[in-house]
Coordinates of C-alpha atoms (C1' of nucleotides) in Angstrom, one line a residue:
Chain Y
M1 CA -24.9 -26.1 -20.7
S2 CA -21.6 -26.1 -18.9
A3 CA -21.9 -27.5 -15.4
K4 CA -21.8 -24.9 -12.7
K5 CA -18.4 -24.9 -11.0
T6 CA -18.4 -25.6 -7.3
P7 CA -17.9 -22.2 -5.5
D8 CA -14.4 -21.7 -4.3
I9 CA -15.8 -20.7 -0.9
V10 CA -17.2 -24.3 -0.6
I11 CA -13.8 -25.8 -1.6
G12 CA -12.2 -23.7 1.2
R13 CA -14.4 -25.3 3.8
L14 CA -13.7 -28.9 2.8
P15 CA -10.3 -29.0 4.6
L16 CA -12.1 -28.0 7.8
Y17 CA -14.6 -30.7 7.4
L18 CA -11.8 -33.2 6.7
R19 CA -10.0 -32.1 9.9
V20 CA -13.2 -32.7 12.0
L21 CA -13.6 -36.1 10.4
N22 CA -10.0 -37.0 11.2
Q23 CA -10.7 -36.1 14.8
L24 CA -13.9 -38.2 14.9
W25 CA -11.9 -41.0 13.4
E26 CA -9.3 -40.7 16.1
E27 CA -11.9 -40.7 18.7
G28 CA -13.1 -44.0 17.3
R29 CA -16.4 -42.7 16.1
T30 CA -17.9 -44.6 13.1
T31 CA -20.8 -42.4 12.2
T32 CA -21.8 -38.7 12.5
N33 CA -24.4 -36.4 11.0
S34 CA -24.7 -32.9 9.6
Q35 CA -25.8 -31.4 13.0
E36 CA -22.8 -32.7 14.9
L37 CA -20.4 -31.6 12.1
G38 CA -22.0 -28.2 12.2
E39 CA -21.6 -27.9 15.9
R40 CA -17.9 -28.8 15.8
L41 CA -17.3 -26.4 13.0
G42 CA -19.5 -23.5 14.1
L43 CA -21.6 -23.8 10.9
S44 CA -25.2 -24.7 10.3
A45 CA -26.2 -28.3 9.6
A46 CA -27.9 -27.0 6.4
Q47 CA -24.7 -25.6 5.1
I48 CA -22.8 -28.8 5.7
R49 CA -25.4 -30.8 3.7
K50 CA -25.5 -28.1 1.0
D51 CA -21.8 -28.0 0.6
L52 CA -21.5 -31.8 0.4
S53 CA -24.3 -32.0 -2.1
H54 CA -22.1 -30.3 -4.7
F55 CA -20.1 -33.5 -4.9
G56 CA -22.8 -36.2 -4.5
G57 CA -24.7 -37.9 -1.8
F58 CA -22.4 -39.3 0.9
G59 CA -24.9 -39.9 3.7
K60 CA -27.5 -42.4 4.5
Y61 CA -31.1 -41.2 4.9
G62 CA -32.1 -41.3 8.5
A63 CA -28.6 -42.4 9.7
G64 CA -26.1 -39.6 8.9
Y65 CA -22.6 -40.2 7.5
E66 CA -20.0 -42.9 8.0
V67 CA -16.9 -41.2 9.3
A68 CA -14.5 -43.4 7.4
Y69 CA -16.3 -43.1 4.1
L70 CA -16.9 -39.4 4.2
R71 CA -13.3 -38.8 5.2
E72 CA -12.1 -40.9 2.3
Q73 CA -14.4 -39.1 -0.1
L74 CA -13.2 -35.7 1.0
R75 CA -9.6 -36.8 0.7
R76 CA -10.3 -37.9 -2.9
I77 CA -12.2 -34.7 -3.8
L78 CA -9.3 -32.6 -2.4
H79 CA -6.7 -34.7 -4.2
L80 CA -5.2 -35.8 -0.9
N81 CA -4.9 -39.5 -1.7
R82 CA -1.2 -38.9 -2.4
V83 CA 1.6 -36.9 -0.9
W84 CA 2.3 -33.6 -2.8
P85 CA 5.9 -32.6 -3.1
V86 CA 6.5 -29.0 -2.1
V87 CA 9.5 -26.6 -2.5
L88 CA 10.2 -24.1 0.2
V89 CA 11.9 -20.9 -0.8
G90 CA 13.6 -19.0 2.0
A91 CA 15.5 -20.5 4.9
G92 CA 15.2 -17.6 7.4
N93 CA 13.6 -17.9 10.8
L94 CA 10.2 -18.5 9.3
G95 CA 11.4 -20.9 6.6
R96 CA 13.3 -23.0 9.1
A97 CA 10.2 -23.2 11.4
L98 CA 8.1 -24.3 8.4
A99 CA 10.7 -26.9 7.4
D100 CA 10.6 -28.4 10.9
Y101 CA 6.8 -28.4 11.1
P102 CA 5.5 -32.0 10.9
G103 CA 2.0 -31.0 10.1
F104 CA 2.6 -30.6 6.4
R105 CA 3.8 -34.2 6.0
E106 CA 1.1 -35.5 8.2
N107 CA -1.6 -33.9 6.0
G108 CA -0.4 -34.6 2.5
F109 CA 2.4 -32.2 1.8
E110 CA 6.1 -33.0 1.9
I111 CA 8.8 -30.4 1.6
V112 CA 11.3 -32.0 -0.7
A113 CA 13.7 -29.0 -1.3
V114 CA 14.7 -25.8 0.5
F115 CA 16.3 -22.9 -1.2
D116 CA 18.0 -19.7 -0.1
N117 CA 20.4 -17.2 -1.8
D118 CA 22.4 -16.5 1.3
P119 CA 25.8 -18.3 1.2
Q120 CA 25.7 -18.5 5.0
K121 CA 22.6 -20.6 4.8
I122 CA 23.3 -22.7 1.7
G123 CA 24.5 -26.1 2.8
L124 CA 22.8 -26.0 6.2
A125 CA 21.0 -29.1 7.2
L126 CA 17.3 -28.5 7.8
A127 CA 14.8 -31.2 8.7
G128 CA 16.7 -33.9 6.8
L129 CA 17.3 -31.6 3.8
T130 CA 20.2 -29.4 2.8
V131 CA 19.5 -25.8 1.9
Q132 CA 20.3 -25.4 -1.8
D133 CA 21.4 -22.3 -3.8
V134 CA 18.3 -20.7 -5.2
A135 CA 20.0 -20.8 -8.5
W136 CA 18.9 -24.4 -8.8
L137 CA 15.3 -23.6 -8.2
E138 CA 14.0 -24.2 -11.7
A139 CA 16.1 -27.3 -12.2
V140 CA 14.7 -29.0 -9.2
I141 CA 11.1 -28.0 -9.8
I142 CA 11.2 -29.2 -13.4
E143 CA 13.1 -32.4 -12.6
K144 CA 10.7 -33.4 -9.8
G145 CA 7.6 -32.0 -11.5
I146 CA 6.7 -30.0 -8.4
Q147 CA 3.5 -27.9 -8.5
I148 CA 3.4 -26.4 -5.0
A149 CA 5.7 -23.8 -3.4
I150 CA 5.9 -22.1 -0.1
L151 CA 7.3 -18.6 -0.3
A152 CA 9.1 -17.3 2.8
V153 CA 11.5 -14.8 1.3
P154 CA 11.8 -11.0 2.0
A155 CA 8.8 -9.1 0.6
R156 CA 10.9 -7.1 -1.8
V157 CA 12.0 -10.2 -3.8
A158 CA 8.6 -12.0 -3.5
Q159 CA 7.3 -11.1 -7.0
A160 CA 10.6 -11.9 -8.7
V161 CA 10.8 -15.3 -7.0
A162 CA 7.1 -16.0 -7.7
D163 CA 7.7 -15.3 -11.4
R164 CA 10.5 -17.8 -11.5
L165 CA 8.5 -20.4 -9.7
I166 CA 5.6 -20.0 -12.1
A167 CA 7.9 -20.1 -15.1
A168 CA 9.3 -23.4 -13.8
G169 CA 5.8 -25.0 -13.5
I170 CA 4.6 -24.1 -10.0
R171 CA 0.8 -23.9 -9.9
A172 CA 0.0 -23.2 -6.2
I173 CA 1.9 -20.8 -3.9
L174 CA 1.5 -20.5 -0.2
N175 CA 2.6 -16.9 0.2
Y176 CA 4.1 -15.9 3.6
T177 CA 5.2 -12.5 2.4
P178 CA 2.9 -9.4 2.5
A179 CA 3.4 -8.8 -1.2
R180 CA 0.3 -9.0 -3.4
L181 CA 1.5 -11.4 -6.0
K182 CA 0.6 -10.9 -9.7
T183 CA 0.0 -14.3 -11.2
P184 CA -1.8 -15.8 -14.2
P185 CA -5.3 -17.1 -13.6
D186 CA -4.2 -20.8 -13.6
V187 CA -1.9 -20.2 -10.6
R188 CA -3.5 -20.3 -7.2
V189 CA -2.1 -18.1 -4.4
Q190 CA -3.1 -18.2 -0.7
D191 CA -1.7 -15.4 1.5
I192 CA -0.7 -16.0 5.1
D193 CA -0.8 -12.5 6.4
P194 CA -0.7 -12.4 10.2
V195 CA -0.3 -8.6 10.4
A196 CA -3.4 -8.0 8.4
R197 CA -5.3 -10.4 10.6
L198 CA -4.1 -8.6 13.8
Q199 CA -5.1 -5.2 12.2
H200 CA -8.5 -6.7 11.3
M201 CA -9.1 -7.7 14.9
A202 CA -7.8 -4.4 16.3
Y203 CA -10.8 -2.7 14.8
Y204 CA -13.0 -4.4 17.4
L205 CA -10.8 -3.5 20.3
E206 CA -10.7 -0.3 22.4
Chain C
M1 CA -33.2 2.4 14.3
S2 CA -29.8 1.0 15.3
A3 CA -27.1 1.9 12.7
K4 CA -26.2 -1.0 10.5
K5 CA -22.8 -2.4 11.5
T6 CA -20.1 -2.3 8.9
P7 CA -19.8 -5.8 7.5
D8 CA -16.8 -7.7 8.9
I9 CA -15.8 -8.6 5.4
V10 CA -15.3 -4.9 4.7
I11 CA -13.2 -4.5 7.9
G12 CA -11.0 -7.4 6.7
R13 CA -10.1 -5.5 3.5
L14 CA -9.1 -2.3 5.3
P15 CA -5.6 -3.6 6.3
L16 CA -5.0 -4.4 2.6
Y17 CA -6.0 -0.9 1.6
L18 CA -3.7 0.4 4.3
R19 CA -0.8 -1.6 3.1
V20 CA -1.2 -0.3 -0.5
L21 CA -1.4 3.3 0.8
N22 CA 1.8 2.7 2.8
Q23 CA 3.5 1.6 -0.4
L24 CA 2.2 4.6 -2.3
W25 CA 3.4 6.8 0.5
E26 CA 6.9 5.2 0.4
E27 CA 7.0 5.7 -3.4
G28 CA 6.4 9.4 -2.7
R29 CA 3.0 9.5 -4.2
T30 CA 0.7 12.2 -2.8
T31 CA -2.6 11.3 -4.5
T32 CA -4.3 8.2 -5.8
N33 CA -7.8 7.1 -6.8
S34 CA -10.2 4.2 -6.5
Q35 CA -9.2 2.8 -9.9
E36 CA -5.5 2.7 -9.0
L37 CA -6.2 1.2 -5.6
G38 CA -8.4 -1.4 -7.2
E39 CA -5.7 -2.4 -9.7
R40 CA -3.1 -2.8 -7.0
L41 CA -5.4 -4.9 -4.9
G42 CA -7.1 -6.9 -7.6
L43 CA -10.5 -5.4 -6.7
S44 CA -13.0 -3.2 -8.5
A45 CA -12.9 0.5 -8.2
A46 CA -16.5 0.4 -7.2
Q47 CA -15.8 -1.9 -4.3
I48 CA -13.0 0.4 -3.0
R49 CA -15.4 3.3 -3.0
K50 CA -18.3 1.4 -1.5
D51 CA -16.1 0.0 1.3
L52 CA -14.7 3.4 2.2
S53 CA -18.2 4.9 2.1
H54 CA -19.1 3.0 5.2
F55 CA -16.8 5.3 7.1
G56 CA -17.4 8.7 5.4
G57 CA -16.1 10.6 2.4
F58 CA -12.4 10.6 2.3
G59 CA -11.9 11.6 -1.4
K60 CA -12.2 14.8 -3.5
Y61 CA -14.7 14.8 -6.3
G62 CA -12.8 14.8 -9.6
A63 CA -9.4 14.4 -7.9
G64 CA -9.3 11.1 -6.0
Y65 CA -7.7 10.5 -2.6
E66 CA -4.8 12.1 -0.8
V67 CA -2.5 9.3 0.1
A68 CA -1.4 10.7 3.5
Y69 CA -4.9 11.6 4.6
L70 CA -6.6 8.4 3.6
R71 CA -3.8 6.4 5.2
E72 CA -4.2 8.3 8.4
Q73 CA -7.9 7.8 8.4
L74 CA -7.6 4.0 7.9
R75 CA -5.1 3.9 10.7
R76 CA -7.6 5.7 12.9
I77 CA -10.5 3.5 11.9
L78 CA -8.5 0.3 12.6
H79 CA -7.2 1.7 15.9
L80 CA -3.7 1.6 14.7
N81 CA -2.8 5.1 16.0
R82 CA -1.0 3.3 18.9
V83 CA 1.1 0.3 19.5
W84 CA -0.8 -2.7 20.8
P85 CA 1.0 -4.9 23.3
V86 CA 0.7 -8.6 22.5
V87 CA 1.5 -11.7 24.4
L88 CA 3.0 -14.7 22.6
V89 CA 2.3 -18.1 24.1
G90 CA 4.6 -20.9 22.8
A91 CA 8.3 -20.6 22.3
G92 CA 8.8 -23.5 19.9
N93 CA 10.2 -23.2 16.4
L94 CA 7.2 -21.2 15.2
G95 CA 7.0 -19.0 18.4
R96 CA 10.6 -18.1 18.1
A97 CA 10.3 -17.2 14.4
L98 CA 7.3 -15.0 15.3
A99 CA 9.1 -13.3 18.2
D100 CA 11.9 -12.4 15.8
Y101 CA 9.7 -11.1 13.1
P102 CA 10.0 -7.3 12.9
G103 CA 6.7 -6.9 10.9
F104 CA 4.5 -7.0 13.9
R105 CA 6.3 -4.0 15.6
E106 CA 6.5 -2.1 12.3
N107 CA 2.7 -2.4 11.8
G108 CA 1.4 -1.6 15.3
F109 CA 1.8 -4.7 17.4
E110 CA 4.6 -5.3 19.9
I111 CA 5.2 -8.6 21.5
V112 CA 5.9 -7.7 25.2
A113 CA 6.0 -11.2 26.7
V114 CA 6.6 -14.7 25.6
F115 CA 5.5 -17.8 27.6
D116 CA 6.2 -21.5 27.5
N117 CA 5.8 -24.4 29.9
D118 CA 9.0 -26.2 29.0
P119 CA 11.7 -25.7 31.7
Q120 CA 14.3 -26.0 28.9
K121 CA 12.8 -22.9 27.2
I122 CA 11.9 -20.8 30.2
G123 CA 14.7 -18.2 30.7
L124 CA 15.8 -18.2 27.1
A125 CA 16.5 -14.8 25.6
L126 CA 14.3 -14.2 22.6
A127 CA 14.2 -10.9 20.6
G128 CA 15.1 -8.9 23.7
L129 CA 12.7 -10.7 25.9
T130 CA 13.0 -13.6 28.3
V131 CA 10.8 -16.6 27.9
Q132 CA 8.6 -16.8 31.1
D133 CA 6.9 -19.7 32.8
V134 CA 3.3 -19.9 31.5
A135 CA 2.3 -19.9 35.1
W136 CA 2.6 -16.2 35.1
L137 CA 0.4 -15.7 32.0
E138 CA -2.6 -14.3 33.8
A139 CA -0.5 -12.0 36.1
V140 CA 1.3 -10.4 33.1
I141 CA -1.9 -10.0 31.0
I142 CA -3.8 -8.4 33.8
E143 CA -0.9 -6.2 35.0
K144 CA -0.3 -4.8 31.6
G145 CA -3.9 -4.8 30.4
I146 CA -3.1 -6.8 27.3
Q147 CA -5.9 -7.6 24.9
I148 CA -4.2 -9.5 22.1
A149 CA -2.5 -12.9 22.2
I150 CA -0.7 -15.0 19.6
L151 CA -1.2 -18.7 20.2
A152 CA 1.6 -20.9 19.0
V153 CA 1.3 -24.0 21.3
P154 CA 0.6 -27.6 20.5
A155 CA -2.9 -28.2 19.3
R156 CA -3.9 -30.4 22.2
V157 CA -3.5 -27.6 24.7
A158 CA -4.8 -24.8 22.5
Q159 CA -8.3 -24.7 24.0
A160 CA -7.1 -24.8 27.6
V161 CA -4.6 -22.0 27.0
A162 CA -7.2 -20.0 25.1
D163 CA -9.6 -20.3 28.1
R164 CA -6.9 -19.0 30.4
L165 CA -6.1 -16.1 28.0
I166 CA -9.8 -15.1 27.8
A167 CA -10.3 -15.4 31.5
A168 CA -7.4 -13.0 32.0
G169 CA -8.8 -10.4 29.6
I170 CA -7.6 -11.3 26.2
R171 CA -10.1 -10.2 23.5
A172 CA -8.3 -11.1 20.3
I173 CA -6.4 -14.3 19.5
L174 CA -4.2 -15.0 16.5
N175 CA -4.4 -18.8 16.5
Y176 CA -1.6 -20.6 14.8
T177 CA -2.9 -24.0 16.0
P178 CA -5.3 -26.1 13.9
A179 CA -7.7 -26.3 16.8
R180 CA -11.1 -24.7 16.3
L181 CA -11.3 -22.6 19.4
K182 CA -14.6 -22.2 21.3
T183 CA -14.8 -18.6 22.5
P184 CA -17.4 -16.1 23.7
P185 CA -18.9 -13.8 21.1
D186 CA -16.9 -10.8 22.3
V187 CA -13.5 -12.5 21.7
R188 CA -12.2 -12.4 18.1
V189 CA -10.2 -15.3 16.7
Q190 CA -8.3 -15.4 13.5
D191 CA -6.9 -18.7 12.4
I192 CA -3.6 -19.1 10.6
D193 CA -4.0 -22.5 9.0
P194 CA -1.4 -23.2 6.3
V195 CA -2.3 -26.9 6.0
A196 CA -6.0 -26.0 5.2
R197 CA -4.7 -23.5 2.7
L198 CA -2.6 -26.0 0.9
Q199 CA -5.4 -28.5 0.9
H200 CA -7.7 -25.9 -0.6
M201 CA -5.2 -25.3 -3.4
A202 CA -4.6 -29.0 -4.0
Y203 CA -8.2 -29.3 -5.2
Y204 CA -7.3 -27.3 -8.3
L205 CA -4.2 -29.4 -9.0
E206 CA -3.9 -32.6 -10.9
Chain L
dT1 C1' -16.9 25.9 -17.5
dA2 C1' -15.5 21.0 -18.9
dG3 C1' -13.5 17.0 -17.2
dA4 C1' -12.8 13.8 -13.8
dT5 C1' -13.8 11.1 -10.0
dT6 C1' -16.3 10.6 -5.9
dG7 C1' -20.3 8.8 -3.0
dT8 C1' -24.6 6.6 -3.3
dT9 C1' -28.5 4.3 -5.2
dA10 C1' -30.4 0.5 -7.7
dA11 C1' -29.6 -3.8 -10.0
dT12 C1' -27.4 -8.0 -10.1
dC13 C1' -25.2 -11.8 -8.4
dG14 C1' -24.1 -15.3 -5.1
dA15 C1' -24.3 -17.5 -0.6
dT16 C1' -26.8 -19.0 3.3
dT17 C1' -30.9 -20.6 5.6
dA18 C1' -35.3 -22.7 5.9
dA19 C1' -38.4 -26.1 4.7
dC20 C1' -39.7 -30.4 3.3
dA21 C1' -40.1 -34.4 0.2
dA22 C1' -37.3 -38.4 -0.3
dT23 C1' -35.9 -42.5 1.7
dC24 C1' -33.3 -45.7 4.6
Chain J
dT1 C1' -43.9 -49.1 9.9
dA2 C1' -42.3 -45.0 12.5
dG3 C1' -38.5 -42.2 13.2
dA4 C1' -34.7 -39.9 11.7
dT5 C1' -31.8 -37.5 8.7
dT6 C1' -30.5 -36.7 4.1
dG7 C1' -30.4 -34.1 -0.4
dT8 C1' -32.7 -30.5 -2.7
dT9 C1' -35.7 -26.7 -3.7
dA10 C1' -37.3 -22.2 -2.6
dA11 C1' -36.9 -18.1 0.2
dT12 C1' -34.0 -15.1 2.4
dC13 C1' -30.1 -12.6 3.1
dG14 C1' -25.9 -10.1 2.0
dA15 C1' -22.2 -8.6 -1.0
dT16 C1' -20.7 -6.9 -5.4
dT17 C1' -21.2 -4.4 -9.5
dA18 C1' -23.1 -1.0 -12.5
dA19 C1' -24.8 3.4 -13.2
dC20 C1' -25.1 8.1 -12.4
dA21 C1' -26.1 12.4 -9.9
dA22 C1' -23.2 15.2 -7.1
dT23 C1' -19.4 18.1 -7.1
dC24 C1' -14.7 19.8 -7.0

DNA sequence: TAGATTGTTAATCGATTAACAATC
DNA sequence: TAGATTGTTAATCGATTAACAATC
């Protein structure tokens, strides 16, 4: 009875499709097809078509896909037809690099507040923002209705900070700490874990 | 006839198992079992046992696993019984944050050289190293026999730098750029793509 | 021995690929 | 129309889960 949910693994590929479409767009291309997309992504043409079919028919029989149209549809599906405000917690080396990174804003995410608990860092200017005392975390999230957080704090405080974020209304966390966060089912977490990635690759080396 | 290769998806979970074992070790625990590991990792006990079974029997019937022993075995399997030298290419905001991050060294990977092509950055001291001209990239990789690189350069030069790395002998690349690198089959690439991760999560937000 | 937990086999589930009718 | 490529169905492949004999 209930419609089958689109698999999460499919959702995870859509941002990759979108990036390739952005590239094609910048190259001035107006149409493409599942074979070309597959080649650029290292996936099969069949998978591209299957993935897209979860959301409807975006192509033209015999002619492929219009770059601008498919790009727009993917942006709509992923809820990227707006800029999402994001809070960044942690203004250490990594947090500062993230605050300065223009790629977030260019792709739909704007860091609108940065927090730290270190008095040495509070008040610092960072990418046009001022580092705020983490004491105001909840107040800012609630006032601005923010749903997305980037977590770049020491691992030992990661869970405690995540709990506060979630209590204040955060529903998606980009987790740069190696901690495995315990979160309710309606909160999404994506781990950025470079050490685990290196260890994974080391298996194949001699 | 040929033994079935352990699935890559299993290899990718071993670093997570290792991290939990390190935690248990630090907590002074001497034994654990598949159920506890599963709980800490958010996986089923059956999966833990199945994954480990690809490499042999590490547990004791009725008693679970010895933390120290299993940890050691995972380190051996992942080739972490040594420190892997790593080159870092790109000394921008992100590259500098990565150079300063102690987690690599603590978990088996030591950045031994940092490169950039910006004369303003060449010569800078960075985490005990001096930023070198990227012209010397091949010479250093070959001389030191380095197999792992971290790529933190602008996206537009990512493929060209990757080609040079591979030609010099690099066999694993931790790719911090959004470029989809084209590499031969014997070169491993792991992408760190925070924007794609945020876009993935945005799908579930309203 | 009885109790507990592993390691492994079989069953289930889900994702990818192949094939092709639909159709522009 | 003929040619091309989609969207979808069916077949294959692979991963996870469940169940239980093995065994300490």
